[in-house]
Short mmCIF file of C-alpha atoms and ligand atoms in Angstrom, two decimals:
data_model
loop_
_atom_site.label_atom_id
_atom_site.label_comp_id
_atom_site.label_asym_id
_atom_site.label_seq_id
_atom_site.Cartn_x
_atom_site.Cartn_y
_atom_site.Cartn_z
CA MET D 153 180.30 7.58 25.31
CA LYS D 154 179.16 9.52 28.17
CA ALA D 155 175.79 9.37 29.89
CA THR D 156 174.43 10.80 33.31
CA CYS D 157 171.72 9.22 35.41
CA VAL D 158 169.73 9.91 38.47
CA ALA D 159 168.24 7.32 40.64
CA THR D 160 166.64 7.22 44.24
CA SER D 161 167.20 4.82 46.91
CA ASN D 162 164.60 2.58 48.35
CA ILE D 163 163.22 1.28 51.34
CA ALA D 164 162.22 -2.31 51.61
CA PHE D 165 158.78 -3.38 53.13
CA VAL D 166 159.97 -7.22 52.47
CA LYS D 167 163.57 -7.39 52.85
CA TYR D 168 166.59 -9.17 50.80
CA TRP D 169 168.41 -10.75 53.78
CA GLY D 170 170.16 -13.89 52.74
CA ARG D 171 171.39 -15.37 49.38
CA ILE D 172 171.11 -18.31 47.32
CA ASP D 173 173.84 -17.42 45.32
CA ASP D 174 176.50 -14.83 46.28
CA LYS D 175 178.34 -14.31 43.17
CA LEU D 176 174.77 -13.50 41.10
CA ARG D 177 173.39 -12.00 44.18
CA LEU D 178 170.28 -14.04 44.08
CA PRO D 179 168.24 -14.04 47.12
CA MET D 180 166.56 -16.26 49.25
CA ASN D 181 163.07 -14.60 48.87
CA GLY D 182 161.42 -12.00 46.74
CA SER D 183 161.35 -8.34 48.13
CA VAL D 184 159.02 -5.28 47.75
CA SER D 185 160.18 -1.61 47.85
CA MET D 186 159.12 1.99 47.58
CA ASN D 187 162.01 4.32 45.85
CA ILE D 188 162.11 7.11 48.09
CA SER D 189 162.27 10.52 46.24
CA GLY D 190 164.53 12.66 48.47
CA ALA D 191 167.37 10.37 48.44
CA THR D 192 169.18 10.29 44.98
CA THR D 193 172.41 9.58 43.56
CA THR D 194 173.64 11.45 40.23
CA THR D 195 176.03 9.44 37.97
CA THR D 196 178.03 10.22 34.74
CA VAL D 197 180.01 7.65 33.15
CA GLU D 198 182.37 8.15 30.15
CA PHE D 199 184.00 5.56 28.35
CA ASP D 200 187.29 6.54 27.14
CA SER D 201 190.17 4.67 25.40
CA SER D 202 193.00 6.50 26.81
CA PRO D 203 193.47 5.83 30.63
CA ASP D 204 194.65 2.33 32.27
CA ALA D 205 192.53 2.13 34.92
CA ASP D 206 188.98 3.34 35.85
CA VAL D 207 188.72 6.52 37.75
CA VAL D 208 186.17 6.86 40.33
CA GLU D 209 185.03 9.85 42.33
CA LEU D 210 182.08 10.09 44.88
CA GLN D 211 181.26 13.44 46.34
CA GLY D 212 184.46 15.13 44.77
CA LYS D 213 186.62 12.50 46.60
CA THR D 214 188.34 9.42 44.65
CA LEU D 215 187.05 5.93 46.43
CA ASP D 216 189.24 3.79 48.17
CA GLU D 217 190.45 0.56 46.41
CA GLN D 218 188.01 -1.82 47.57
CA GLN D 219 185.35 0.48 46.39
CA ILE D 220 186.54 0.85 43.13
CA GLN D 221 187.12 -2.59 42.40
CA ARG D 222 183.38 -3.11 43.19
CA VAL D 223 182.45 -0.38 40.89
CA SER D 224 184.97 -1.41 38.09
CA LYS D 225 183.63 -5.36 38.46
CA HIS D 226 180.13 -3.80 37.59
CA LEU D 227 181.95 -1.64 34.35
CA ASP D 228 183.35 -4.79 33.53
CA ARG D 229 180.08 -6.56 33.47
CA ILE D 230 178.73 -3.57 31.01
CA ARG D 231 182.03 -3.80 28.77
CA GLN D 232 181.79 -7.46 28.36
CA LEU D 233 177.91 -6.86 27.04
CA ALA D 234 179.05 -3.91 24.84
CA GLY D 235 182.39 -5.97 23.54
CA PHE D 236 185.04 -3.45 24.30
CA THR D 237 187.60 -2.81 27.10
CA SER D 238 187.76 1.14 27.49
CA ARG D 239 188.20 2.54 30.92
CA ALA D 240 185.81 4.73 32.48
CA LYS D 241 185.49 7.85 34.28
CA VAL D 242 182.90 7.92 36.83
CA VAL D 243 181.67 10.93 38.83
CA SER D 244 178.75 10.46 41.27
CA HIS D 245 177.08 12.83 43.74
CA ASN D 246 174.67 11.44 46.60
CA ASN D 247 172.26 14.38 47.50
CA PHE D 248 171.50 12.79 51.06
CA PRO D 249 174.12 12.30 54.04
CA MET D 250 176.25 9.15 53.92
CA GLY D 251 175.91 6.86 56.83
CA ALA D 252 172.53 8.24 57.38
CA GLY D 253 170.96 4.72 57.11
CA ILE D 254 169.99 5.06 53.71
CA ALA D 255 170.86 2.61 51.38
CA SER D 256 173.22 4.30 49.29
CA SER D 257 174.69 1.10 47.10
CA ALA D 258 170.78 0.90 45.75
CA SER D 259 170.95 4.06 44.21
CA ALA D 260 174.44 3.96 43.29
CA PHE D 261 174.42 0.74 41.45
CA ALA D 262 171.00 1.58 39.57
CA ALA D 263 172.46 5.09 38.40
CA LEU D 264 175.76 3.32 37.66
CA THR D 265 173.89 0.75 35.77
CA VAL D 266 171.63 3.03 33.66
CA ALA D 267 174.36 5.40 32.88
CA GLY D 268 177.28 3.04 32.14
CA THR D 269 174.93 0.86 29.70
CA ALA D 270 173.75 4.20 27.66
CA ALA D 271 177.55 5.58 27.61
CA ALA D 272 178.31 2.07 26.18
CA GLY D 273 175.68 2.29 23.39
CA LEU D 274 173.44 -0.62 25.05
CA GLU D 275 169.93 -0.50 24.74
CA LEU D 276 168.64 -3.11 27.38
CA SER D 277 165.25 -3.33 28.49
CA GLU D 278 163.76 -2.54 31.90
CA ARG D 279 164.22 -5.78 33.22
CA ASP D 280 167.65 -6.61 31.76
CA LEU D 281 168.74 -3.24 33.60
CA THR D 282 167.23 -4.65 36.80
CA ILE D 283 169.07 -8.01 36.45
CA LEU D 284 172.41 -6.21 35.87
CA ALA D 285 171.90 -3.66 38.82
CA ARG D 286 171.11 -6.67 40.97
CA GLN D 287 174.64 -8.28 40.21
CA GLY D 288 176.39 -5.03 41.69
CA SER D 289 174.18 -4.51 44.76
CA GLY D 290 171.13 -6.71 45.14
CA SER D 291 168.61 -4.01 46.48
CA ALA D 292 169.75 -1.92 43.24
CA CYS D 293 167.82 -3.75 41.10
CA ARG D 294 164.72 -2.03 43.13
CA SER D 295 165.61 1.07 42.27
CA VAL D 296 165.62 0.87 38.54
CA PRO D 297 161.89 0.81 38.23
CA ALA D 298 159.51 3.62 39.30
CA GLY D 299 157.44 3.75 42.56
CA PHE D 300 156.47 0.51 44.13
CA VAL D 301 158.75 -2.24 42.84
CA GLN D 302 158.86 -5.96 43.39
CA TRP D 303 161.84 -8.09 43.22
CA HIS D 304 160.70 -11.46 41.91
CA TYR D 305 162.21 -14.56 43.51
CA GLY D 306 164.34 -16.59 40.94
CA GLU D 307 166.69 -19.49 40.89
CA THR D 308 168.89 -18.33 37.87
CA ASN D 309 170.30 -15.06 36.82
CA GLU D 310 167.39 -14.30 34.16
CA ASP D 311 164.48 -14.99 36.70
CA SER D 312 165.55 -12.82 39.41
CA PHE D 313 164.82 -9.42 38.42
CA ALA D 314 162.57 -6.33 39.36
CA GLU D 315 159.28 -4.82 38.04
CA GLN D 316 157.04 -2.15 39.10
CA ILE D 317 153.86 -2.91 41.15
CA ALA D 318 152.35 0.20 40.80
CA PRO D 319 153.71 4.10 39.92
CA PRO D 320 154.65 6.66 42.26
CA GLU D 321 151.61 8.58 41.95
CA HIS D 322 149.45 5.34 43.04
CA TRP D 323 149.44 5.84 46.61
CA ASN D 324 151.16 9.23 48.28
CA LEU D 325 152.83 6.99 51.37
CA HIS D 326 155.47 9.16 53.03
CA ASP D 327 158.71 7.62 54.44
CA LEU D 328 160.12 9.63 57.49
CA ILE D 329 163.26 8.48 58.26
CA ALA D 330 164.11 9.04 62.04
CA VAL D 331 167.95 9.51 61.80
CA VAL D 332 169.35 8.18 65.30
CA GLN D 333 173.01 7.35 64.19
CA THR D 334 175.21 8.76 61.53
CA GLU D 335 178.29 6.61 62.21
CA HIS D 336 178.86 4.04 59.81
CA LYS D 337 177.12 0.46 60.86
CA ALA D 338 179.77 -2.02 62.55
CA VAL D 339 178.57 -4.91 60.37
CA SER D 340 177.57 -4.27 56.37
CA SER D 341 174.77 -5.71 54.68
CA ALA D 342 177.14 -7.63 52.83
CA GLN D 343 178.67 -9.64 56.02
CA GLY D 344 175.00 -9.78 57.65
CA ASN D 345 173.87 -11.52 54.40
CA ALA D 346 176.32 -13.73 54.54
CA LEU D 347 175.39 -15.35 58.07
CA VAL D 348 171.80 -15.90 57.73
CA SER D 349 172.30 -19.49 57.68
CA THR D 350 173.61 -19.40 60.90
CA SER D 351 170.31 -18.45 62.72
CA PRO D 352 168.16 -21.21 63.46
CA PHE D 353 165.06 -19.35 62.30
CA ASN D 354 166.30 -18.55 59.09
CA GLU D 355 164.05 -21.03 57.38
CA VAL D 356 161.01 -19.73 59.01
CA ARG D 357 161.67 -16.10 57.85
CA VAL D 358 162.17 -17.08 54.53
CA ARG D 359 158.67 -19.07 53.98
CA GLU D 360 157.13 -15.89 56.09
CA ALA D 361 158.83 -13.09 53.75
CA HIS D 362 157.45 -15.38 50.58
CA ARG D 363 154.08 -15.07 51.99
CA SER D 364 154.76 -11.16 52.97
CA VAL D 365 155.53 -10.46 49.71
CA GLU D 366 152.14 -11.45 48.43
CA VAL D 367 150.34 -9.59 51.21
CA ILE D 368 152.29 -6.56 51.07
CA ARG D 369 151.94 -6.47 47.23
CA ARG D 370 148.00 -6.91 47.50
CA ALA D 371 147.84 -4.10 50.07
CA ILE D 372 149.77 -1.89 47.95
CA LEU D 373 147.45 -2.37 44.93
CA ASP D 374 144.29 -1.94 47.13
CA LYS D 375 145.98 0.96 49.26
CA ASP D 376 144.93 -0.95 52.60
CA PHE D 377 147.00 0.86 54.93
CA THR D 378 146.41 -1.26 57.96
CA THR D 379 147.26 -4.66 56.39
CA PHE D 380 150.29 -3.15 54.46
CA GLY D 381 151.53 -1.33 57.93
CA GLU D 382 150.83 -4.64 59.94
CA GLU D 383 152.73 -6.81 57.66
CA ILE D 384 155.84 -4.57 57.20
CA GLU D 385 156.14 -4.11 60.96
CA ARG D 386 156.36 -8.08 61.34
CA GLU D 387 158.77 -8.38 58.45
CA ALA D 388 161.28 -5.92 59.71
CA ILE D 389 161.07 -7.52 63.33
CA ARG D 390 161.83 -10.77 61.66
CA LEU D 391 165.02 -9.28 59.84
CA HIS D 392 166.51 -8.19 63.15
CA VAL D 393 165.72 -11.58 64.79
CA ILE D 394 167.73 -13.17 62.22
CA ALA D 395 170.69 -10.71 62.81
CA MET D 396 170.33 -10.85 66.53
CA THR D 397 170.49 -14.84 66.27
CA SER D 398 173.15 -15.43 63.66
CA ARG D 399 176.55 -16.21 64.74
CA PRO D 400 178.35 -13.80 65.90
CA PRO D 401 174.98 -12.12 66.68
CA ILE D 402 174.12 -8.63 65.12
CA PHE D 403 172.55 -5.89 67.09
CA TYR D 404 171.46 -3.11 64.94
CA TRP D 405 169.06 -1.37 67.16
CA SER D 406 170.39 1.56 69.60
CA PRO D 407 167.86 2.17 72.56
CA VAL D 408 166.26 5.09 70.58
CA THR D 409 165.33 2.35 67.80
CA LEU D 410 163.40 0.65 70.47
CA ALA D 411 162.00 3.92 72.09
CA ILE D 412 160.54 4.74 68.16
CA ILE D 413 159.24 1.35 67.97
CA GLN D 414 157.15 1.83 71.21
CA ALA D 415 156.40 5.32 70.16
CA VAL D 416 154.80 4.41 66.86
CA SER D 417 152.68 1.66 68.18
CA GLN D 418 151.18 4.03 71.32
CA TRP D 419 150.37 6.70 68.74
CA ARG D 420 148.48 4.30 66.85
CA THR D 421 146.09 3.51 69.89
CA GLU D 422 145.86 7.27 69.84
CA GLY D 423 144.19 7.16 66.36
CA LEU D 424 147.45 8.23 64.28
CA GLU D 425 148.29 5.66 62.13
CA SER D 426 151.77 4.96 61.26
CA TYR D 427 153.94 1.92 61.07
CA TYR D 428 157.86 1.45 61.28
CA THR D 429 160.37 -0.52 59.48
CA ILE D 430 164.10 -0.71 59.99
CA ASP D 431 166.86 -1.62 57.67
CA ALA D 432 170.49 -3.01 58.77
CA GLY D 433 170.98 -0.14 61.05
CA ALA D 434 169.54 1.69 63.67
CA ASN D 435 167.51 4.51 61.95
CA VAL D 436 163.90 3.86 61.84
CA HIS D 437 161.70 4.32 58.50
CA VAL D 438 158.12 5.57 59.90
CA ILE D 439 155.58 5.10 57.02
CA VAL D 440 152.42 7.10 57.42
CA GLN D 441 149.79 8.61 54.94
CA ALA D 442 150.10 11.98 53.49
CA GLN D 443 147.64 13.60 55.72
CA ASP D 444 149.53 12.45 58.68
CA ALA D 445 152.88 13.12 57.79
CA GLU D 446 153.52 16.39 59.34
CA ARG D 447 152.22 15.48 62.79
CA VAL D 448 154.30 12.22 62.58
CA VAL D 449 157.57 14.51 61.83
CA GLN D 450 156.85 16.98 64.62
CA ARG D 451 156.34 14.00 66.91
CA LEU D 452 159.56 11.98 65.90
CA ALA D 453 161.58 15.44 65.94
CA ALA D 454 160.74 15.88 69.48
CA MET D 455 162.03 12.46 70.81
CA ASP D 456 165.36 12.60 72.73
CA GLY D 457 167.98 10.95 70.50
CA VAL D 458 166.54 11.57 67.08
CA GLN D 459 168.92 13.83 65.24
CA ASP D 460 167.01 14.59 62.29
CA VAL D 461 163.82 13.24 60.53
CA LEU D 462 164.14 13.10 56.30
CA ARG D 463 160.99 13.19 54.44
CA ASN D 464 160.43 11.12 51.30
CA GLN D 465 157.49 10.24 49.09
CA PRO D 466 157.46 7.58 46.44
CA GLY D 467 160.37 8.01 44.06
CA GLN D 468 160.95 7.88 40.12
CA GLY D 469 162.91 5.41 38.55
CA ALA D 470 166.34 5.55 37.27
CA GLN D 471 166.42 8.02 34.81
CA LEU D 472 168.92 9.39 32.28
CA VAL D 473 169.23 13.00 32.37
CA ASN D 474 170.89 15.50 29.88
CA GLU D 475 173.22 17.61 32.25
CA HIS D 476 176.45 16.03 33.13
CA LEU D 477 178.51 16.11 36.06
CA PHE D 478 181.98 16.97 34.05
C1 DP6 S 1118 168.39 -4.51 54.99
O1 DP6 S 1118 171.49 -4.64 48.63
O2 DP6 S 1118 173.07 -3.52 50.32
O3 DP6 S 1118 168.49 -3.19 52.92
O4 DP6 S 1118 173.69 -6.90 47.67
O5 DP6 S 1118 175.60 -7.00 49.36
O6 DP6 S 1118 174.95 -4.43 48.38
P1 DP6 S 1118 174.30 -5.99 48.62
O7 DP6 S 1118 173.36 -5.73 49.94
P2 DP6 S 1118 172.46 -4.75 50.07
O8 DP6 S 1118 171.29 -5.05 51.22
C2 DP6 S 1118 170.40 -4.60 51.64
C3 DP6 S 1118 169.65 -5.12 52.97
C4 DP6 S 1118 168.68 -4.47 53.46
C5 DP6 S 1118 167.44 -4.90 53.11
C6 DP6 S 1118 166.66 -4.39 51.63
O9 DP6 S 1118 167.29 -3.29 51.28
O10 DP6 S 1118 165.92 -5.19 51.08
#
C-alpha cells in the first residue's frame, strides 16, 4: 500500500491554454512538450485505513486547505478505481525552486498519479495513467511518458491522452530557463485558462495550435531545428496574445522577458541558433542544440535582470522507485 514515484516537469512547445471541459480538463487543442531532466518531483503515497483525513506534505510542510483538497480529489479518483476508501499519507519533494516558472503541477500530479495507483495496487496502462493525471492537472499528463510527448486532442475523457513522440535520447535539445522572476505569478494558469474565450483572437489561436502540433511533431521526428524553433516561438507569442487580449487582460511578461526575446533573435543573426518559449509567467525557456548550450548559458547569465539559468535536457517519464520518503 506504499509506493514512490519520480516525475519531471515538462516544457510545452504547443501550449495547453483553454479548455472545452473544465471538470475533465479537456483542452481546446492538442499540445506537444519535452520533459525537463532538471526539474523533478518525488512523491511517496501510502494508503492506511486508520487516519480520517488525507495528510499531504510538500518540502516538509503541510499544504494549505485548498491545495490539500485538490490532492484529495485526485486521490478520490484513484480510490474509486481501486474500490476502497482508505485515506492516504502523501509526502512530496521538488528538487527545483518553487515559483521559478517551472510548472510544478505537471511533475506533482504525474508523480501523485503513478505513486498513488501503484500504492493502491492498480496496474494501469501508460495511456490510462495519462488520462488520470490529466484530470489532476492538464499538463501533468505529458509528464507521464518519457522524452518528447504529444497530448492528443480529444472530446471525451478516453480520447484526451498523452503519448510519446520520441524517447529522450532521440534529440539532445537543452532547455535553458532564464529565471527573471521568482515570486508567485499574479494570475494562475487555472484562472488564465478560464478566460481564453473572452479574447476575440482565441478561435484563430486554436486553429493555429492544431496546425502547429503537426509541424512541431514532424520537426521533432526529423530533428529539423529551424522549423521547430520558428514554430515554437510563434506558438509562444500566440499564448501571450490571448492572455493580453483576455478580459481582464493578463500581462505575464516583464521588461526582462522582452529583452531576452530580442537578444535571442539577435544571436540568431550572428549564427547562434536558439529559440524561446514562454509559459504563463515571465521566465524564458531558451531552447538550443547541445553544442550551443554553454555559449547561450553564458550570454543569458550576463544579462541584466537574469537571476539564474537552469539547465535541462530531455527527461525521463514518471518512474516508480524503491526508496520511500518516509
Ligand atoms: C501555460 O497544467 O498548470 O504551462 O490544468 O489548471 O493545472 P491546470 O493547468 P496547467 O496549465 C499549464 C499551462 C501552460 C502551458 C502548457 O504547459 O501547456
